[in-house]
Amino acid sequence: MYDLLLKNAWVVDPLNSVNGVADVAIQDSKIAKVQRDITEEAKEVIDFTGKTLQPGIIDSHVHLGEMWGSPFGPRMLAMNGVTTCLDMAGPLENILDNVPKYGVGINMAILQFASPPFTFKDANPSQQEMIDLIDKSLEEGALGVKLLGGHYPLEPEVSSLLIRTALERRAYVAWHAGTTKNGSNINGMIEAVKMADGYPMHLAHINAYCRGAIKDAMEETAIAIDLLKANPNIFCESYVSPKNGTRLTCDKDGKIQSKVTGNCLRAFGFTEDKDGVRAALLAGKAFVVYDAGGYSDLMTGEEALRRWEAADTNVGGSFNINPPLPRIALAQAKRDDGSFVVDAISTDGGCIPRNVILSQGLSLVKLDILSLSEFAQKTSLNPARMLRLANKGHLSVGADADITVYDYATQMPVASFIEGRKVLFNGELVSKGATVICTEHGKDAIEKRGMKAIVVDPGKQIERITAL
């Protein structure tokens, strides 16, 4: 007798070439069988006729730390069908401390941010400072580190040294491209790829470098695609939302701290200071992240200005800065071997309110930009491989029973399961806690917190999926 039997959904599993109506049986937290019309008995049977079922959605770029908006990131992800996520910047301790109160049962990997003025005192840390940060982060449960070069850049040679140092310590390395020489634009991406020097690295949100800051946006997109084709060591994602995420914080002199915010203000014709943010909010071009009662939302205008001023400018923010055509081109571009140039679809969401993998990502399928199988590949299979999660991202017998079920017509989630356990069901979140994806160095620290740890090796080589 199976523990759980999911009946009559349209099942999409690109690794196993499944794309049709089938049943999925789950036993002891694992996939036990996938076939049409399973007749064996189960302790619980759920009929998903008319719904679509795929391996659990993995969002490979999110933010869960309160410094980016709120502690509600896990809830906001789970309510949108996500079962696993990669947090890109922490702060690690803040996220882990919030799990008892705000955890909803999803799997999370966390990258500690390696950035001034937060984890480094300035833009030129020594290698020993880097080693101390990396080792401490891994021991406390981080999967690795992320350079926030777009927001808080390091010197170019320091960025290069940090990447090599982290890789030598078998940490996961991600980079929001940008240094003190080149910003978060196509030139910053070119610089980052060169500095990776053939080593594996996760280059964050490729669409962020194709906004028309240096050249025409589609010309930048073509450069980005060619660059990624020529450098298969770079793994990456892009998101489908027009909104970005940033900080609207100003320093004591009234200047914007985040270089990304400065770029956005400049792009809309505003000054890169308090007066510019004030004008952008009143013009409806900048948005403030706020607590809407158990989840985060965005607001603009006079009320947003009042909230920003009441917080002494220290709030998360957003701009509608991402043009549509680069997002489409990056989503569908492929290499000659059939693998995707940009490995995954992400949101850069979490506590930033743009968790739109289903609500906007499925539009790419309806527009025939991606097939449904390719959508599942970019939102489940590929990001699982990026995170070295061999047992997730597919519905093979013995794989973890991580599943997302959604209504294709409305592009809304219906249910999600992690290792066969309900997380989202009947519009409610019914699970607690978290499972943390970490290295062997952090396993004990995570388990001491009362959480389950999944141990992976970020130093393991990744093999891309070619044409399926």
XYZ file of C-alpha atoms in Angstrom:
468
model
C 0.000 0.000 0.000
C 1.373 3.406 -0.996
C 1.456 6.330 1.397
C 0.036 8.739 -1.188
C -1.383 8.422 -4.688
C -1.844 11.468 -6.915
C -4.305 10.668 -9.700
C -5.096 11.918 -13.199
C -2.855 14.989 -13.435
C -1.053 15.981 -16.613
C 2.452 14.923 -15.508
C 5.539 16.638 -16.913
C 8.950 15.133 -16.156
C 11.521 16.063 -18.814
C 14.281 13.771 -17.548
C 12.063 10.710 -18.010
C 10.231 11.973 -21.117
C 6.865 11.987 -19.332
C 4.350 14.455 -20.745
C 0.761 13.271 -20.402
C -1.972 12.135 -18.034
C -0.558 9.807 -15.370
C -0.688 8.843 -11.709
C 2.171 9.330 -9.231
C 2.611 6.962 -6.280
C 4.667 7.946 -3.230
C 6.089 5.624 -0.585
C 8.438 6.507 2.301
C 8.947 10.061 0.969
C 10.128 8.804 -2.438
C 8.602 8.421 -5.891
C 7.445 4.808 -6.129
C 5.766 4.700 -9.546
C 4.656 6.994 -12.376
C 2.284 5.492 -14.929
C -1.200 5.742 -16.355
C -3.893 4.391 -14.025
C -2.114 2.973 -10.978
C -4.601 0.567 -9.370
C -2.814 -0.343 -6.129
C -4.287 0.994 -2.893
C -2.904 3.988 -1.002
C -3.466 5.467 2.438
C -4.480 8.730 0.769
C -5.627 9.382 -2.775
C -5.873 12.884 -4.260
C -7.466 13.465 -7.665
C -5.799 16.219 -9.699
C -7.825 15.825 -12.869
C -7.313 18.836 -15.127
C -4.225 20.029 -13.239
C -0.544 19.916 -14.195
C 2.051 18.152 -12.039
C 5.818 18.543 -12.311
C 8.838 17.964 -10.067
C 8.910 20.535 -7.289
C 9.685 24.038 -8.518
C 13.160 25.255 -7.551
C 13.730 29.001 -7.523
C 17.460 29.471 -8.030
C 17.586 33.123 -6.954
C 15.563 34.490 -4.025
C 15.968 36.691 -0.944
C 14.855 35.531 2.486
C 16.697 37.949 4.774
C 14.842 40.790 6.462
C 17.315 43.353 5.134
C 15.720 42.793 1.704
C 12.181 43.481 2.837
C 10.618 41.145 5.412
C 10.859 37.716 7.093
C 7.988 36.386 4.967
C 10.064 35.040 2.074
C 9.554 31.304 2.790
C 5.782 31.788 3.044
C 5.624 33.867 -0.117
C 7.608 31.273 -2.069
C 5.560 28.335 -0.820
C 2.289 30.094 -1.605
C 3.519 30.285 -5.193
C 4.354 26.595 -5.512
C 8.102 26.683 -4.808
C 9.508 23.704 -2.912
C 13.246 24.540 -2.938
C 15.114 27.831 -3.175
C 18.581 29.322 -3.279
C 18.827 32.425 -1.114
C 21.262 34.924 -2.588
C 22.739 37.046 0.194
C 21.376 36.049 3.605
C 22.153 37.295 6.152
C 22.613 33.636 7.102
C 22.011 33.950 10.838
C 18.907 36.089 10.343
C 17.311 33.551 8.001
C 18.086 30.559 10.215
C 16.923 32.368 13.361
C 13.585 33.089 11.640
C 12.834 29.471 10.695
C 11.019 28.530 13.962
C 8.563 31.408 13.496
C 8.392 31.836 9.732
C 9.490 28.490 8.276
C 6.875 26.704 6.156
C 8.701 23.461 5.381
C 10.489 24.325 2.131
C 14.084 23.388 1.295
C 16.512 26.298 1.334
C 20.151 26.804 0.441
C 21.689 30.043 1.706
C 24.614 32.053 0.374
C 26.202 34.447 2.821
C 26.852 37.847 1.280
C 30.517 38.775 0.915
C 30.250 42.501 0.651
C 31.183 45.819 2.207
C 30.009 47.456 4.376
C 28.370 44.354 5.869
C 30.615 41.284 5.996
C 33.792 43.106 4.907
C 34.814 46.421 6.428
C 35.843 47.891 3.071
C 36.171 47.102 -0.643
C 39.697 45.673 -0.283
C 39.621 42.782 2.240
C 42.660 40.565 2.677
C 42.611 36.920 1.628
C 42.612 35.918 5.291
C 39.468 37.968 5.847
C 37.928 36.099 2.918
C 38.936 32.712 4.320
C 37.562 33.607 7.745
C 34.201 34.642 6.264
C 33.911 31.606 3.973
C 34.864 29.059 6.633
C 32.631 30.580 9.293
C 29.701 30.735 6.874
C 30.103 27.100 5.788
C 30.406 25.932 9.392
C 27.193 27.751 10.297
C 25.215 26.182 7.459
C 25.739 28.312 4.363
C 26.179 26.619 1.001
C 28.659 29.283 -0.038
C 28.996 32.998 -0.652
C 27.700 35.632 -3.021
C 29.412 38.788 -4.225
C 26.945 41.685 -4.318
C 29.032 43.502 -6.878
C 26.113 45.312 -8.436
C 25.056 46.861 -5.140
C 28.222 47.030 -3.013
C 31.235 46.393 -5.271
C 34.719 45.200 -4.439
C 37.934 46.098 -6.236
C 38.327 44.003 -9.439
C 41.393 42.069 -8.295
C 39.760 41.465 -4.903
C 36.656 40.046 -6.585
C 38.794 37.660 -8.619
C 40.727 36.540 -5.545
C 37.516 36.011 -3.573
C 36.070 33.752 -6.266
C 39.215 31.612 -6.413
C 39.463 31.446 -2.632
C 35.849 30.321 -2.250
C 36.159 27.698 -4.989
C 39.341 26.339 -3.407
C 37.322 25.780 -0.229
C 34.603 23.988 -2.234
C 32.010 26.646 -1.515
C 29.184 27.556 -3.892
C 30.042 30.884 -5.507
C 27.569 33.332 -7.031
C 28.177 36.842 -8.293
C 25.883 39.755 -9.003
C 28.350 41.147 -11.523
C 29.991 44.441 -10.795
C 33.208 45.848 -9.328
C 34.486 49.301 -8.497
C 35.587 49.456 -12.157
C 32.456 48.159 -13.921
C 28.896 48.250 -12.637
C 25.836 46.008 -12.932
C 25.682 46.129 -16.720
C 26.957 44.271 -19.768
C 30.511 45.499 -19.143
C 30.299 44.162 -15.599
C 29.130 40.803 -16.954
C 32.017 40.661 -19.438
C 34.426 41.451 -16.608
C 32.886 38.783 -14.340
C 33.079 36.038 -16.952
C 36.718 36.905 -17.632
C 37.534 36.838 -13.921
C 35.882 33.417 -13.496
C 38.797 32.231 -15.663
C 37.141 28.970 -16.682
C 36.130 27.951 -13.157
C 32.501 27.096 -12.324
C 30.512 30.065 -11.071
C 26.874 31.080 -10.768
C 26.376 34.434 -12.469
C 23.172 35.922 -11.109
C 20.161 37.192 -13.114
C 21.561 37.632 -16.610
C 18.658 39.921 -17.549
C 20.021 42.514 -15.094
C 22.933 43.154 -17.475
C 20.701 43.621 -20.519
C 18.736 46.781 -19.653
C 20.242 49.103 -22.253
C 22.652 50.840 -19.885
C 25.642 50.642 -22.268
C 24.233 49.609 -25.660
C 20.785 48.840 -27.041
C 19.138 46.264 -24.746
C 18.852 43.600 -27.467
C 22.452 44.182 -28.536
C 23.487 43.631 -24.921
C 21.368 40.485 -24.871
C 23.139 39.118 -27.952
C 26.512 39.841 -26.332
C 25.409 38.076 -23.135
C 24.204 34.995 -25.034
C 27.429 34.731 -27.066
C 29.486 35.184 -23.907
C 27.659 32.361 -22.129
C 27.959 30.062 -25.153
C 31.714 30.603 -25.170
C 32.034 30.056 -21.401
C 30.115 26.906 -20.369
C 31.687 27.119 -16.906
C 29.169 29.877 -16.115
C 25.828 28.695 -14.727
C 23.070 31.217 -14.507
C 19.424 32.161 -14.324
C 17.245 35.019 -15.470
C 13.923 36.206 -14.178
C 10.726 37.069 -16.007
C 9.433 39.957 -13.905
C 9.794 43.579 -15.036
C 10.568 44.490 -11.409
C 13.975 44.381 -9.772
C 14.874 44.374 -6.109
C 17.213 46.743 -4.295
C 17.680 48.954 -1.245
C 16.592 52.595 -1.055
C 18.996 53.343 1.800
C 20.932 56.611 1.780
C 24.126 57.360 3.696
C 24.585 60.203 6.167
C 25.329 62.591 3.317
C 22.089 61.710 1.534
C 23.724 59.644 -1.224
C 22.341 56.279 -2.339
C 24.344 53.339 -0.972
C 23.378 50.713 -3.576
C 24.897 51.145 -7.020
C 21.877 49.321 -8.503
C 19.492 51.878 -7.028
C 21.697 54.617 -8.414
C 21.559 53.028 -11.876
C 17.758 52.828 -11.713
C 17.358 56.428 -10.594
C 19.689 57.596 -13.334
C 17.829 55.525 -15.959
C 14.577 57.298 -15.046
C 16.174 60.732 -14.980
C 16.465 61.208 -11.201
C 19.451 62.171 -9.073
C 21.243 59.449 -7.097
C 20.368 60.763 -3.657
C 17.513 61.396 -1.232
C 15.964 63.983 -3.505
C 16.044 61.519 -6.389
C 14.354 58.755 -4.397
C 11.756 61.196 -3.135
C 10.971 62.342 -6.681
C 10.938 58.758 -8.018
C 8.450 57.646 -5.354
C 6.140 60.563 -6.023
C 6.363 59.899 -9.783
C 5.418 56.231 -9.342
C 8.782 55.004 -10.660
C 10.204 53.667 -7.395
C 8.436 51.278 -5.018
C 8.826 50.534 -1.318
C 8.580 46.995 0.070
C 6.219 46.913 3.050
C 4.564 44.449 5.421
C 1.040 43.863 4.127
C 0.112 41.496 6.967
C 1.978 38.194 6.747
C 3.445 38.895 3.313
C 5.333 41.687 1.562
C 3.927 43.969 -1.095
C 4.966 47.058 -3.026
C 3.659 50.588 -2.844
C 4.535 53.872 -4.476
C 3.398 57.480 -4.186
C 2.914 59.608 -1.098
C 2.283 56.753 1.357
C 5.447 55.008 0.169
C 7.368 58.240 0.670
C 6.068 58.520 4.242
C 7.142 54.936 5.001
C 10.580 55.496 3.478
C 11.127 58.659 5.500
C 9.805 57.057 8.713
C 12.362 54.233 8.276
C 15.152 56.805 7.796
C 15.440 55.545 4.160
C 16.455 52.022 5.234
C 13.898 49.956 3.305
C 13.805 47.510 0.424
C 12.682 48.856 -2.905
C 11.954 48.069 -6.536
C 11.819 49.615 -10.009
C 10.122 48.436 -13.225
C 13.464 48.354 -14.987
C 13.656 45.083 -16.967
C 12.611 45.371 -20.642
C 10.512 42.488 -22.030
C 12.388 41.415 -25.173
C 15.672 40.541 -23.410
C 13.737 38.463 -20.870
C 12.157 36.454 -23.684
C 15.383 36.017 -25.653
C 17.326 34.884 -22.593
C 14.622 32.388 -21.634
C 14.699 30.544 -24.964
C 18.318 30.793 -26.149
C 20.097 27.434 -26.645
C 23.581 26.150 -27.376
C 24.383 24.006 -30.387
C 24.027 20.846 -28.255
C 20.449 21.772 -27.305
C 21.195 22.837 -23.726
C 19.870 26.175 -22.528
C 22.262 29.125 -22.554
C 20.580 30.441 -19.397
C 20.061 27.369 -17.264
C 17.076 28.355 -15.158
C 14.117 30.666 -14.676
C 14.256 32.417 -11.317
C 12.400 35.307 -9.674
C 14.918 37.180 -7.484
C 11.852 37.180 -5.255
C 11.216 35.539 -1.905
C 10.454 38.418 0.447
C 10.605 40.778 -2.549
C 7.077 40.527 -4.028
C 7.710 39.122 -7.499
C 7.358 35.352 -7.051
C 6.105 34.859 -10.580
C 7.594 31.606 -11.887
C 4.079 30.281 -12.494
C 2.057 33.467 -12.956
C 4.434 34.909 -15.564
C 6.736 32.013 -16.454
C 3.922 29.881 -17.834
C 3.097 32.709 -20.224
C 6.289 31.739 -22.061
C 4.677 28.357 -22.703
C 1.393 29.846 -23.860
C 3.326 32.080 -26.270
C 5.198 29.024 -27.659
C 8.518 30.439 -26.476
C 9.061 27.325 -24.330
C 7.365 23.952 -24.346
C 5.815 22.769 -21.098
C 8.596 20.205 -20.782
C 11.212 22.923 -21.267
C 9.495 25.047 -18.620
C 9.796 22.136 -16.162
C 13.420 21.664 -17.170
C 14.245 25.312 -16.411
C 12.273 25.448 -13.149
C 13.006 21.978 -11.698
C 15.616 19.807 -13.388
C 18.294 22.362 -14.259
C 18.250 24.262 -10.943
C 18.413 20.935 -9.066
C 21.615 20.185 -10.947
C 22.983 23.645 -10.221
C 22.494 22.905 -6.506
C 23.955 19.370 -6.878
C 20.641 17.849 -5.767
C 20.782 14.551 -7.623
C 17.553 13.285 -6.062
C 15.408 16.313 -6.918
C 14.143 17.912 -10.104
C 12.729 14.705 -11.615
C 10.196 11.950 -10.880
C 12.409 8.889 -11.268
C 11.615 5.951 -8.999
C 13.518 6.562 -5.752
C 13.739 10.324 -6.236
C 12.558 12.658 -3.485
C 8.797 13.152 -3.782
C 9.037 16.927 -4.253
C 6.098 17.952 -6.439
C 4.312 21.107 -7.564
C 0.755 20.955 -8.917
C -0.776 23.922 -10.714
C -3.684 25.057 -12.842
C -2.231 25.718 -16.275
C -5.218 27.827 -17.326
C -4.975 30.276 -14.425
C -1.197 29.849 -13.913
C -1.773 29.441 -10.182
C -0.444 26.760 -7.791
C -2.852 24.137 -6.473
C -0.649 22.063 -4.164
C 2.950 21.229 -3.333
C 4.643 18.308 -1.609
C 8.149 17.909 -0.211
C 9.262 14.310 0.277
C 5.584 13.374 0.041
C 4.569 15.800 2.798
C 1.951 18.416 2.031
C 3.231 21.982 2.112
C 0.600 23.913 0.135
C -2.892 22.399 0.038
C -6.360 23.874 -0.430
C -4.872 27.353 -0.480
C -3.221 26.954 2.918
C 0.326 26.308 4.090
C 0.246 23.207 6.263
C 3.914 22.621 7.087
C 6.517 24.193 9.372
C 10.283 24.442 9.729
C 12.842 24.079 6.959
C 15.340 21.712 5.425
C 18.697 23.378 4.780
C 20.955 22.443 1.877
C 24.536 22.864 3.072
C 28.028 21.417 2.851
C 29.395 18.753 5.165
C 30.903 21.540 7.283
C 27.485 22.925 8.259
C 25.526 19.729 8.885
C 26.034 19.689 12.658
C 25.146 23.372 13.058
C 21.903 22.926 11.131
C 20.897 19.803 13.036
C 21.646 21.527 16.350
C 19.018 24.063 15.334
C 16.516 21.223 15.007
C 16.400 21.292 11.212
C 17.108 18.607 8.654
C 20.277 19.050 6.607
C 20.822 17.924 3.019
C 24.573 17.712 2.431
C 25.882 18.473 -1.056
C 29.314 19.163 -2.510
C 29.421 22.455 -4.455
C 32.805 21.411 -5.812
C 31.234 18.560 -7.760
C 31.165 19.077 -11.512
C 27.779 19.889 -13.063
C 26.660 18.239 -16.275
C 24.163 20.174 -18.342
C 21.100 18.544 -19.857
C 21.255 18.635 -23.643
C 18.215 18.277 -25.927
C 15.591 15.994 -24.365
